[in-house]
Coordinates of C-alpha atoms in Angstrom, one line a residue:
Chain A
M2 CA 89.3 104.0 119.5
P3 CA 90.5 101.6 116.9
V4 CA 92.5 102.1 113.7
L5 CA 90.0 101.8 110.8
I6 CA 91.3 100.4 107.5
F7 CA 89.5 100.8 104.2
I8 CA 89.6 97.5 102.4
D9 CA 89.3 98.3 98.7
T10 CA 87.7 95.6 96.5
A11 CA 87.3 95.2 92.7
E12 CA 84.5 92.9 91.4
G13 CA 84.1 91.4 94.8
H14 CA 87.8 90.6 95.4
V15 CA 90.0 92.3 97.9
K16 CA 92.8 94.1 96.1
K17 CA 96.5 93.4 96.8
S18 CA 97.0 96.9 98.0
S19 CA 94.3 96.3 100.7
L20 CA 96.4 93.5 102.2
E21 CA 99.3 96.0 102.5
V22 CA 97.1 98.5 104.4
L23 CA 95.7 95.8 106.6
T24 CA 99.2 94.8 107.6
Y25 CA 100.2 98.4 108.0
G26 CA 97.0 99.4 109.9
A27 CA 97.4 96.5 112.3
K28 CA 100.9 97.6 113.0
V29 CA 99.8 101.2 113.6
A30 CA 97.1 99.9 116.0
E31 CA 99.8 97.9 117.9
Q32 CA 101.9 101.0 118.1
L33 CA 99.1 103.0 119.6
G34 CA 98.0 100.2 121.9
T35 CA 94.6 99.7 120.3
T36 CA 93.0 97.3 117.8
A37 CA 92.6 97.4 114.0
E38 CA 89.2 97.2 112.3
G39 CA 88.4 97.0 108.7
V40 CA 85.6 98.3 106.5
V41 CA 84.4 96.8 103.3
L42 CA 81.8 98.5 101.0
G43 CA 79.7 96.5 98.6
S44 CA 79.2 92.8 98.0
V45 CA 82.2 90.5 98.1
T46 CA 82.8 86.9 97.0
E47 CA 85.6 86.4 99.5
D48 CA 85.6 85.2 103.1
L49 CA 86.2 88.4 104.9
A50 CA 86.8 86.7 108.3
A51 CA 90.0 85.3 106.8
L52 CA 91.5 88.8 106.6
G53 CA 92.0 88.4 110.3
K54 CA 95.3 86.8 109.5
Y55 CA 96.6 90.3 108.6
G56 CA 95.9 91.4 112.2
V57 CA 92.5 93.0 111.8
K58 CA 90.1 92.1 114.6
K59 CA 86.8 93.2 113.3
I60 CA 85.4 94.0 109.8
H61 CA 82.4 96.3 109.3
H62 CA 80.7 95.2 106.1
V63 CA 78.3 97.5 104.4
A64 CA 77.0 94.9 101.9
A65 CA 74.5 97.1 99.9
D66 CA 74.5 96.5 96.2
A67 CA 74.3 100.3 95.7
L68 CA 78.0 100.3 96.7
N69 CA 79.1 97.9 94.0
H70 CA 79.9 100.8 91.7
F71 CA 82.4 103.4 92.8
D72 CA 81.3 106.9 93.6
A73 CA 83.8 108.8 95.8
Q74 CA 81.0 111.1 97.1
V75 CA 78.8 108.2 98.2
F76 CA 81.7 106.2 99.6
A77 CA 83.1 109.0 101.7
K78 CA 79.7 109.6 103.3
V79 CA 79.4 105.9 104.2
L80 CA 82.9 105.7 105.5
A81 CA 82.4 108.8 107.7
Q82 CA 79.4 107.0 109.3
V83 CA 81.5 103.9 110.0
A84 CA 84.4 106.0 111.3
E85 CA 82.1 107.9 113.6
A86 CA 80.3 104.8 114.9
S87 CA 83.6 103.0 115.6
G88 CA 85.2 106.1 117.1
A89 CA 88.4 105.6 115.0
K90 CA 91.1 108.1 115.5
V91 CA 93.3 106.9 112.7
I92 CA 91.9 105.9 109.3
V93 CA 94.1 104.1 106.8
F94 CA 93.7 103.9 103.0
S95 CA 95.9 102.6 100.2
N96 CA 96.9 105.6 98.2
N97 CA 95.7 103.7 95.1
L98 CA 93.1 105.0 92.6
S99 CA 90.2 104.6 95.0
G100 CA 92.1 106.0 98.0
K101 CA 93.1 109.1 96.0
A102 CA 89.5 109.8 95.3
I103 CA 88.0 109.1 98.8
A104 CA 90.6 109.9 101.4
P105 CA 90.6 113.7 100.5
R106 CA 86.8 113.8 100.7
L107 CA 86.8 112.0 104.1
S108 CA 89.6 114.4 105.3
V109 CA 87.3 117.3 104.7
R110 CA 84.2 115.6 106.0
L111 CA 85.9 114.6 109.3
K112 CA 88.2 117.6 109.3
A113 CA 91.0 115.1 109.7
G114 CA 94.5 115.8 108.5
L115 CA 95.6 113.6 105.6
V116 CA 99.0 112.3 104.6
S117 CA 98.8 110.9 101.1
G118 CA 101.5 108.7 99.8
A119 CA 102.9 107.6 103.2
V120 CA 105.9 105.3 103.0
A121 CA 106.5 104.4 106.7
L122 CA 104.7 103.9 110.0
P123 CA 103.9 107.1 111.9
D124 CA 106.4 108.4 114.4
T125 CA 104.4 109.1 117.6
S126 CA 107.4 110.0 119.8
N127 CA 106.6 113.7 119.3
G128 CA 103.1 114.3 117.9
F129 CA 102.0 112.2 115.0
V130 CA 104.5 112.4 112.1
V131 CA 104.2 110.4 108.9
K132 CA 106.9 110.2 106.2
K133 CA 105.8 110.6 102.6
N134 CA 107.4 111.0 99.2
V135 CA 107.5 114.4 97.7
F136 CA 109.1 115.9 94.5
S137 CA 108.1 112.8 92.6
G138 CA 110.2 110.5 94.7
K139 CA 113.3 112.7 94.7
A140 CA 112.8 113.6 98.3
F141 CA 110.6 112.8 101.3
A142 CA 108.8 115.0 103.8
N143 CA 107.8 114.3 107.4
I144 CA 104.3 115.6 107.9
T145 CA 102.8 116.4 111.3
V146 CA 99.1 115.7 111.5
N147 CA 97.6 118.3 113.9
T148 CA 94.0 117.0 114.1
D149 CA 92.3 114.7 116.5
I150 CA 91.5 112.2 113.7
K151 CA 94.3 111.3 111.3
I152 CA 94.1 109.8 107.8
I153 CA 97.0 108.0 106.2
A154 CA 97.0 107.0 102.6
L155 CA 99.8 104.4 102.2
S156 CA 101.7 104.2 98.9
P157 CA 101.2 101.0 97.1
N158 CA 104.2 98.6 97.4
A159 CA 105.7 100.6 100.3
Y160 CA 104.8 98.2 103.0
Q161 CA 105.3 94.5 103.0
T162 CA 102.2 92.3 103.5
L163 CA 102.6 90.0 106.4
A164 CA 100.1 87.1 107.1
G165 CA 99.9 85.4 110.4
E166 CA 97.0 83.6 112.2
G167 CA 93.6 84.7 113.2
A168 CA 90.1 85.4 112.0
A169 CA 88.2 88.7 112.1
E170 CA 84.7 89.1 113.4
V171 CA 82.5 90.3 110.5
V172 CA 79.7 92.6 111.4
S173 CA 77.2 94.0 109.1
F174 CA 76.9 97.8 109.2
N175 CA 73.7 99.6 108.2
A176 CA 74.6 102.9 106.6
S177 CA 72.5 105.5 105.0
I178 CA 73.5 105.5 101.4
D179 CA 72.9 108.4 98.9
A180 CA 72.0 107.7 95.3
A181 CA 75.2 107.7 93.2
K182 CA 75.7 110.7 90.9
V183 CA 78.5 109.0 89.0
K184 CA 76.9 106.4 86.6
V185 CA 79.2 103.6 85.5
T186 CA 78.4 102.8 81.9
G187 CA 81.2 100.4 81.1
V188 CA 84.5 98.9 82.1
S189 CA 87.4 97.8 79.8
K190 CA 90.1 95.6 81.2
A191 CA 93.0 94.0 79.5
S192 CA 92.3 90.5 80.7
G193 CA 95.0 88.2 82.0
E194 CA 97.5 91.0 82.3
V195 CA 99.0 92.2 85.5
P196 CA 97.8 95.8 86.4
L197 CA 100.8 98.1 86.2
T198 CA 100.3 100.0 89.5
E199 CA 99.9 96.7 91.4
A200 CA 102.6 94.7 89.7
E201 CA 105.6 93.5 91.8
I202 CA 107.7 93.3 88.7
V203 CA 107.6 95.7 85.7
V204 CA 109.4 95.2 82.4
S205 CA 109.6 98.5 80.6
A206 CA 111.1 99.5 77.3
G207 CA 111.9 102.7 75.4
R208 CA 113.0 104.1 72.1
G209 CA 115.9 101.7 72.0
M210 CA 113.4 99.1 70.8
K211 CA 113.3 100.9 67.5
G212 CA 109.7 100.2 66.7
P213 CA 106.5 98.7 68.1
E214 CA 107.0 95.5 66.0
H215 CA 109.9 94.6 68.3
W216 CA 107.9 94.4 71.5
G217 CA 107.6 90.6 71.4
I218 CA 110.8 90.0 73.3
V219 CA 109.7 92.5 76.0
E220 CA 106.4 90.8 76.4
D221 CA 108.0 87.4 76.5
L222 CA 110.3 88.5 79.4
A223 CA 107.3 90.0 81.2
K224 CA 105.4 86.8 80.8
V225 CA 108.0 84.5 82.4
L226 CA 108.2 87.0 85.3
H227 CA 104.4 87.5 85.6
A228 CA 105.3 91.1 85.2
A229 CA 103.4 94.1 83.9
T230 CA 104.7 95.9 80.8
A231 CA 105.4 99.6 80.8
C232 CA 107.1 102.1 78.5
S233 CA 108.8 105.5 78.4
R234 CA 107.1 108.7 77.3
P235 CA 108.5 109.0 73.7
V236 CA 107.2 105.5 73.1
A237 CA 103.7 106.3 74.3
D238 CA 103.7 109.7 72.4
A239 CA 104.7 107.9 69.2
H240 CA 101.8 105.5 69.8
W241 CA 104.1 102.5 69.8
R242 CA 102.4 101.5 73.1
P243 CA 99.2 102.6 74.8
H244 CA 99.3 105.7 77.1
N245 CA 98.3 103.6 80.1
E246 CA 101.7 101.9 79.9
H247 CA 103.6 105.2 80.2
V248 CA 105.6 105.5 83.5
G249 CA 107.4 108.7 84.5
Q250 CA 106.8 112.1 85.8
T251 CA 103.7 112.7 83.7
G252 CA 102.6 109.1 83.3
F253 CA 102.2 106.6 86.2
A254 CA 104.5 106.6 89.2
I255 CA 105.2 103.0 90.2
A256 CA 107.1 101.3 93.0
P257 CA 107.6 97.6 92.1
N258 CA 110.1 95.3 93.7
L259 CA 111.9 94.9 90.4
Y260 CA 111.9 97.4 87.5
I261 CA 113.7 96.2 84.3
A262 CA 114.4 99.1 81.9
I263 CA 115.2 98.1 78.3
G264 CA 116.5 100.7 75.9
I265 CA 115.5 103.6 78.1
S266 CA 118.1 106.3 78.6
G267 CA 116.7 107.4 82.0
A268 CA 115.8 111.1 81.7
I269 CA 115.1 112.7 85.0
Q270 CA 111.4 112.8 84.2
H271 CA 111.4 109.1 83.6
L272 CA 113.3 108.4 86.8
A273 CA 110.7 110.4 88.8
G274 CA 108.1 107.8 88.0
V275 CA 110.2 104.7 88.8
N276 CA 112.8 105.8 91.4
R277 CA 110.9 104.2 94.2
S278 CA 111.4 100.7 92.7
K279 CA 113.3 98.5 95.1
V280 CA 115.6 97.0 92.5
I281 CA 116.4 98.6 89.1
V282 CA 117.9 96.7 86.2
V283 CA 119.0 98.7 83.2
I284 CA 119.8 97.2 79.8
N285 CA 121.2 99.7 77.3
K286 CA 123.8 99.7 74.6
D287 CA 125.0 103.2 75.6
P288 CA 127.3 103.0 78.6
E289 CA 126.7 106.7 79.2
A290 CA 123.0 106.3 79.6
P291 CA 122.1 108.3 82.8
F292 CA 119.8 105.4 83.9
F293 CA 122.9 103.4 84.9
K294 CA 123.5 105.9 87.7
A295 CA 120.1 105.1 89.2
A296 CA 120.4 101.3 88.6
D297 CA 121.3 98.4 90.9
Y298 CA 122.3 96.1 88.1
G299 CA 123.1 96.8 84.5
I300 CA 124.1 95.3 81.2
V301 CA 125.7 97.4 78.6
G302 CA 124.6 95.6 75.5
D303 CA 122.2 95.1 72.7
A304 CA 118.7 94.5 74.0
F305 CA 117.8 92.3 71.0
E306 CA 120.4 89.8 72.1
V307 CA 120.3 90.3 75.9
V308 CA 116.5 90.2 76.5
P309 CA 115.8 86.8 74.9
K310 CA 118.8 85.3 76.7
M311 CA 117.4 86.7 80.0
T312 CA 114.0 85.2 79.3
E313 CA 115.6 81.8 78.7
A314 CA 117.8 82.1 81.9
I315 CA 114.7 82.9 84.0
K316 CA 112.8 80.0 82.5
K317 CA 115.6 77.7 83.7
I318 CA 115.5 79.1 87.2
K319 CA 111.7 78.8 87.4
G320 CA 111.9 75.3 85.9
T321 CA 109.7 76.1 83.0
A322 CA 112.2 75.7 80.2
Chain B
M25 CA 79.2 126.8 80.5
K26 CA 81.7 128.1 83.1
I27 CA 84.9 126.2 83.8
L28 CA 87.3 126.8 86.6
V29 CA 90.8 125.4 86.1
C30 CA 93.1 125.1 89.1
I31 CA 96.7 126.1 88.4
S32 CA 99.7 125.4 90.6
K33 CA 103.2 126.7 90.4
T34 CA 105.8 123.9 90.7
P35 CA 109.6 123.6 90.2
D36 CA 110.7 122.5 86.8
T37 CA 110.9 118.8 86.4
T38 CA 114.7 119.0 86.1
A39 CA 115.1 121.3 89.2
K40 CA 117.7 120.4 91.8
I41 CA 115.9 119.3 94.9
A42 CA 117.6 120.7 98.1
F43 CA 116.4 122.1 101.4
T44 CA 117.3 125.0 103.7
D45 CA 116.5 126.2 107.2
N46 CA 117.5 122.9 108.9
N47 CA 115.7 120.9 106.2
T48 CA 112.4 122.6 106.8
K49 CA 112.1 124.6 103.6
F50 CA 112.6 123.9 99.9
D51 CA 115.6 125.6 98.5
T52 CA 114.2 127.8 95.7
G53 CA 117.6 129.2 94.8
G54 CA 118.1 129.0 91.0
V55 CA 114.8 127.0 90.6
Q56 CA 112.9 127.6 87.3
W57 CA 109.1 127.6 88.0
I58 CA 106.6 126.1 85.7
I59 CA 102.9 125.4 85.6
N60 CA 102.3 122.0 87.2
P61 CA 102.3 119.8 84.1
Y62 CA 99.1 118.0 85.0
D63 CA 97.3 121.3 85.4
E64 CA 98.7 122.7 82.2
W65 CA 98.8 119.8 79.7
Y66 CA 95.7 118.0 80.7
A67 CA 93.3 120.2 82.7
L68 CA 93.9 123.6 81.0
V69 CA 94.3 122.3 77.5
R70 CA 91.2 120.2 77.7
A71 CA 89.2 123.2 79.0
I72 CA 90.5 125.2 76.0
E73 CA 89.4 122.5 73.7
L74 CA 85.9 122.5 75.2
K75 CA 85.9 126.3 74.6
E76 CA 87.0 125.8 71.0
A77 CA 84.1 123.4 70.5
D78 CA 81.6 125.8 72.2
P79 CA 82.9 129.4 72.1
S80 CA 80.3 130.5 74.7
T81 CA 82.3 128.7 77.3
V82 CA 84.0 130.9 79.9
I83 CA 87.3 129.7 81.4
H84 CA 88.6 131.0 84.7
L85 CA 91.9 130.1 86.2
V86 CA 92.6 130.0 89.9
T87 CA 95.8 129.8 91.8
V88 CA 96.6 130.0 95.5
G89 CA 99.9 131.7 96.0
A90 CA 101.9 134.9 96.6
A91 CA 102.7 137.5 93.9
D92 CA 105.5 135.4 92.6
A93 CA 102.9 133.0 91.1
E94 CA 101.8 135.7 88.6
P95 CA 104.3 134.8 85.8
I96 CA 102.9 131.3 85.9
I97 CA 99.3 132.4 85.8
R98 CA 100.1 134.8 82.9
K99 CA 101.6 131.9 81.0
A100 CA 98.5 129.9 81.6
L101 CA 96.4 132.8 80.3
A102 CA 98.7 132.8 77.2
L103 CA 97.6 129.3 76.5
G104 CA 93.9 130.2 76.9
G105 CA 91.3 131.1 79.5
D106 CA 89.4 134.4 79.9
E107 CA 90.5 135.6 83.3
A108 CA 92.5 134.5 86.4
I109 CA 92.0 134.7 90.1
R110 CA 94.9 134.6 92.5
V111 CA 94.2 134.0 96.1
N112 CA 96.9 135.9 97.8
A113 CA 98.2 133.4 100.3
D114 CA 101.4 131.5 100.9
N115 CA 101.0 127.8 100.4
H116 CA 99.8 125.9 103.4
D117 CA 98.5 122.4 103.4
S118 CA 96.1 120.8 100.9
Y119 CA 93.1 121.5 103.1
Y120 CA 93.9 125.2 103.2
I121 CA 94.4 125.5 99.5
A122 CA 91.3 123.4 98.7
S123 CA 89.3 125.7 101.0
Q124 CA 90.5 128.8 99.1
I125 CA 89.6 127.2 95.8
A126 CA 86.2 126.1 97.0
E127 CA 85.5 129.7 98.2
V128 CA 86.4 131.1 94.7
A129 CA 84.2 128.4 93.2
K130 CA 81.3 129.3 95.3
Q131 CA 81.6 132.9 94.3
G132 CA 81.9 132.1 90.6
G133 CA 79.2 129.4 90.2
Y134 CA 81.1 127.0 87.9
D135 CA 79.6 124.1 86.0
L136 CA 82.9 122.3 85.9
I137 CA 86.1 122.4 88.0
F138 CA 89.3 120.8 86.6
T139 CA 92.5 120.0 88.5
G140 CA 95.6 118.2 87.5
K141 CA 95.8 114.7 89.1
E142 CA 98.6 115.9 91.4
T143 CA 101.3 118.4 91.7
I144 CA 104.8 117.2 90.9
D145 CA 106.2 118.8 94.1
Y146 CA 103.8 117.8 97.0
N147 CA 102.3 114.8 95.1
G148 CA 99.2 115.1 97.3
S149 CA 96.5 114.1 94.7
S150 CA 94.1 115.7 97.2
I151 CA 92.9 119.1 96.0
G152 CA 90.2 117.8 93.6
G153 CA 88.7 115.5 96.2
M154 CA 88.8 118.1 98.9
V155 CA 87.2 120.8 96.7
S156 CA 84.5 118.4 95.6
E157 CA 83.7 117.6 99.3
L158 CA 83.7 121.2 100.3
L159 CA 81.2 122.0 97.6
D160 CA 79.3 118.7 98.0
L161 CA 79.8 117.9 94.3
P162 CA 80.5 114.6 92.5
Y163 CA 84.2 113.9 91.8
V164 CA 85.8 111.8 89.1
S165 CA 89.5 111.4 89.7
L166 CA 92.3 110.4 87.3
A167 CA 90.3 111.1 84.2
A168 CA 91.9 110.1 80.9
K169 CA 89.1 111.3 78.6
F170 CA 86.4 113.9 79.1
D171 CA 83.5 114.8 76.8
L172 CA 80.4 116.9 77.2
A173 CA 77.0 116.7 75.7
G174 CA 74.8 119.5 77.1
T175 CA 75.1 119.1 80.8
K176 CA 76.1 115.5 80.7
A177 CA 79.8 114.6 81.1
T178 CA 81.1 111.4 79.7
I179 CA 84.4 110.5 81.4
T180 CA 86.9 107.6 81.1
R181 CA 88.8 107.2 84.3
E182 CA 91.7 104.9 85.2
I183 CA 91.0 101.8 87.3
E184 CA 93.5 99.0 88.2
G185 CA 94.4 97.2 85.0
G186 CA 91.9 99.1 82.8
E187 CA 89.4 101.9 82.4
E188 CA 86.0 102.7 83.6
M189 CA 83.4 104.8 81.7
N190 CA 81.4 107.2 83.7
E191 CA 78.4 109.5 83.0
V192 CA 77.8 112.4 85.4
E193 CA 75.5 115.4 85.3
L194 CA 77.2 118.8 85.9
P195 CA 78.3 120.5 88.1
L196 CA 81.2 118.3 88.8
V197 CA 84.9 118.2 89.8
V198 CA 87.4 116.2 87.7
S199 CA 91.1 115.5 88.2
C200 CA 92.9 115.2 84.9
Q201 CA 95.8 113.0 83.7
K202 CA 97.5 111.8 80.6
G203 CA 95.1 111.1 77.7
M204 CA 92.8 114.1 78.4
A205 CA 94.7 116.4 75.9
E206 CA 98.0 117.0 74.3
Q207 CA 100.6 119.6 75.4
R208 CA 100.4 123.0 73.6
I209 CA 102.9 125.8 73.2
P210 CA 101.5 129.3 73.7
N211 CA 101.6 131.4 70.4
M212 CA 102.6 135.1 70.2
K213 CA 98.9 136.2 69.9
G214 CA 98.2 134.3 73.1
I215 CA 101.2 135.8 74.9
M216 CA 100.3 139.3 73.9
G217 CA 96.6 138.8 74.7
A218 CA 97.5 137.4 78.2
R219 CA 99.0 140.7 79.3
T220 CA 95.6 142.4 79.2
K221 CA 93.4 139.6 80.5
P222 CA 92.0 140.3 83.9
L223 CA 94.0 138.9 86.9
K224 CA 92.0 139.4 90.1
V225 CA 93.8 139.2 93.4
V226 CA 91.6 138.2 96.3
D227 CA 92.3 137.8 100.0
P228 CA 92.2 134.3 101.5
V229 CA 89.4 133.2 103.8
A230 CA 90.5 132.2 107.3
V231 CA 90.9 128.5 107.4
D232 CA 92.8 126.1 109.7
T233 CA 95.5 123.9 108.4
L234 CA 95.3 120.3 109.4
T235 CA 98.9 119.2 108.7
S236 CA 102.3 120.9 108.7
V237 CA 105.8 119.9 107.4
A238 CA 108.1 118.9 110.1
G239 CA 111.1 118.4 107.8
F240 CA 112.4 117.2 104.5
G241 CA 115.0 114.8 103.5
L242 CA 116.7 113.2 100.5
P243 CA 116.6 109.4 99.9
P244 CA 119.9 107.6 100.5
A245 CA 122.1 107.5 97.4
K246 CA 122.2 104.2 95.4
A247 CA 125.3 102.1 96.2
G248 CA 126.2 102.1 92.5
V249 CA 125.4 99.9 89.6
K250 CA 126.7 96.3 89.4
L251 CA 127.5 95.8 85.7
V252 CA 127.3 92.3 84.2
S253 CA 128.8 91.4 80.8
P254 CA 126.3 91.0 78.0
D255 CA 127.8 87.6 77.3
N256 CA 126.9 86.4 80.8
V257 CA 123.2 87.2 81.1
E258 CA 122.8 84.0 83.3
E259 CA 124.9 85.8 85.9
L260 CA 122.5 88.8 86.0
V261 CA 119.6 86.4 86.5
R262 CA 121.5 84.6 89.3
L263 CA 122.2 87.9 91.0
L264 CA 118.5 88.9 90.8
H265 CA 117.5 85.6 92.1
E266 CA 120.0 85.0 94.9
E267 CA 121.4 88.4 95.9
A268 CA 118.5 90.8 95.2
K269 CA 115.9 88.1 95.8
A270 CA 113.8 90.0 93.3
I271 CA 112.8 87.0 91.1

């Protein structure tokens, strides 16, 4: 009765969030005295056996081209077949965009209790209890899963990827696949940029930037850090920056290793979207900005002077100056 | 066209988060309740816009909750919507709530079911997916744009680092997020009209729960900010590199 891990891919590549769930799922398996197995849907361009270094012993690959486009209904049915065939009692997803669509469907299909947004390994000392964030990161809850099969959707960036040695056995799985009802008619991607929800470092700016024409220094800083750019709600609402950069209560919730907030006062709604960041740096000319209370490091100063200096100092450290 | 919009009651975004009963219950003392922002600003407002474009559209609202959810559902009716259904049940887990909504949906025969992308209290992001599976309908999650031409929906959904365009035939379940619509404020006509709109109360169907809350907790407080002089930006970078090991 293995732990089954859904390995999410995009355009044939394994997503970074999948490496986190592989590491996490292998640890859960170790804890339960069983093995970890993965499942990949659709064609891939990567060597799946190499994923064994994250602790997974076997990978079920449903290589049908019909699964190259995402349809949660179709994916959930295929995953249910793999789960049943493998006899898995714990199924692990990333609580990323795909996981949020499929895991609830699989939960219903298998009548398996779901903990979405898990942030720690299950506590199995008394039942099966998983910690998750609630109240938009302002609190956590310990959720007991009462069903025979359990599904965990792990928050992105909540668990450190750990690579060791080993190769996984890749077996092809023949599933019955329904025709997709969701037709994908196009994809638009900002090429070369780091996706916000997967980024380890995020550079974010707010109204303190005074206008969209001043974003160059924010982008320069993001570039030297290989960071994604983000913004506060007023900035997105004023159309200074696109809506898909808005982080906060009603935008995206993110949990990068480093969040640099420039000219953002730190309203409670903004904090709700970023409070799970591991290290928070705040640059604001107002020493009373509430964001300083939530920050690890701060500079009270003019962003237009501080940010370019920061970019130069980082270039020196990285040896790219 | 019949649309069902799922409405949830959540604490205001500025509410103080505390717990009682040995950290097993949310402390509702002094909490202001609001319509979950994703349900209101995106799901409900987009449904209202669809009705404005095609006045033959009927919008029903559904909430699963006790009688204290009624002010919230009246407020939602003040924004728009023709009638509301309250399933008279205390909140249980996502599966329980989704099962109640699916039951209402079966009775009503809807072409389109909208949910917000998540609630700001439980952050489950699960109701839309569960309802769609219970009804065996297609599901598009995290939609940022939604348009209809006859029975064909054109949807833009978020993917990592971009957007994907989808086409789906109704009936269908969609979870809605920023981009779908803009926040509206109810006007006096809407508020007056909401008082007389039908609000049906139905009993829940018997459903198991799959999960339960063992307890809540608050994250450890931050140690406090380490301030660096604006004349010494190099020091900040050194700290981030050597102390925080973040760059």
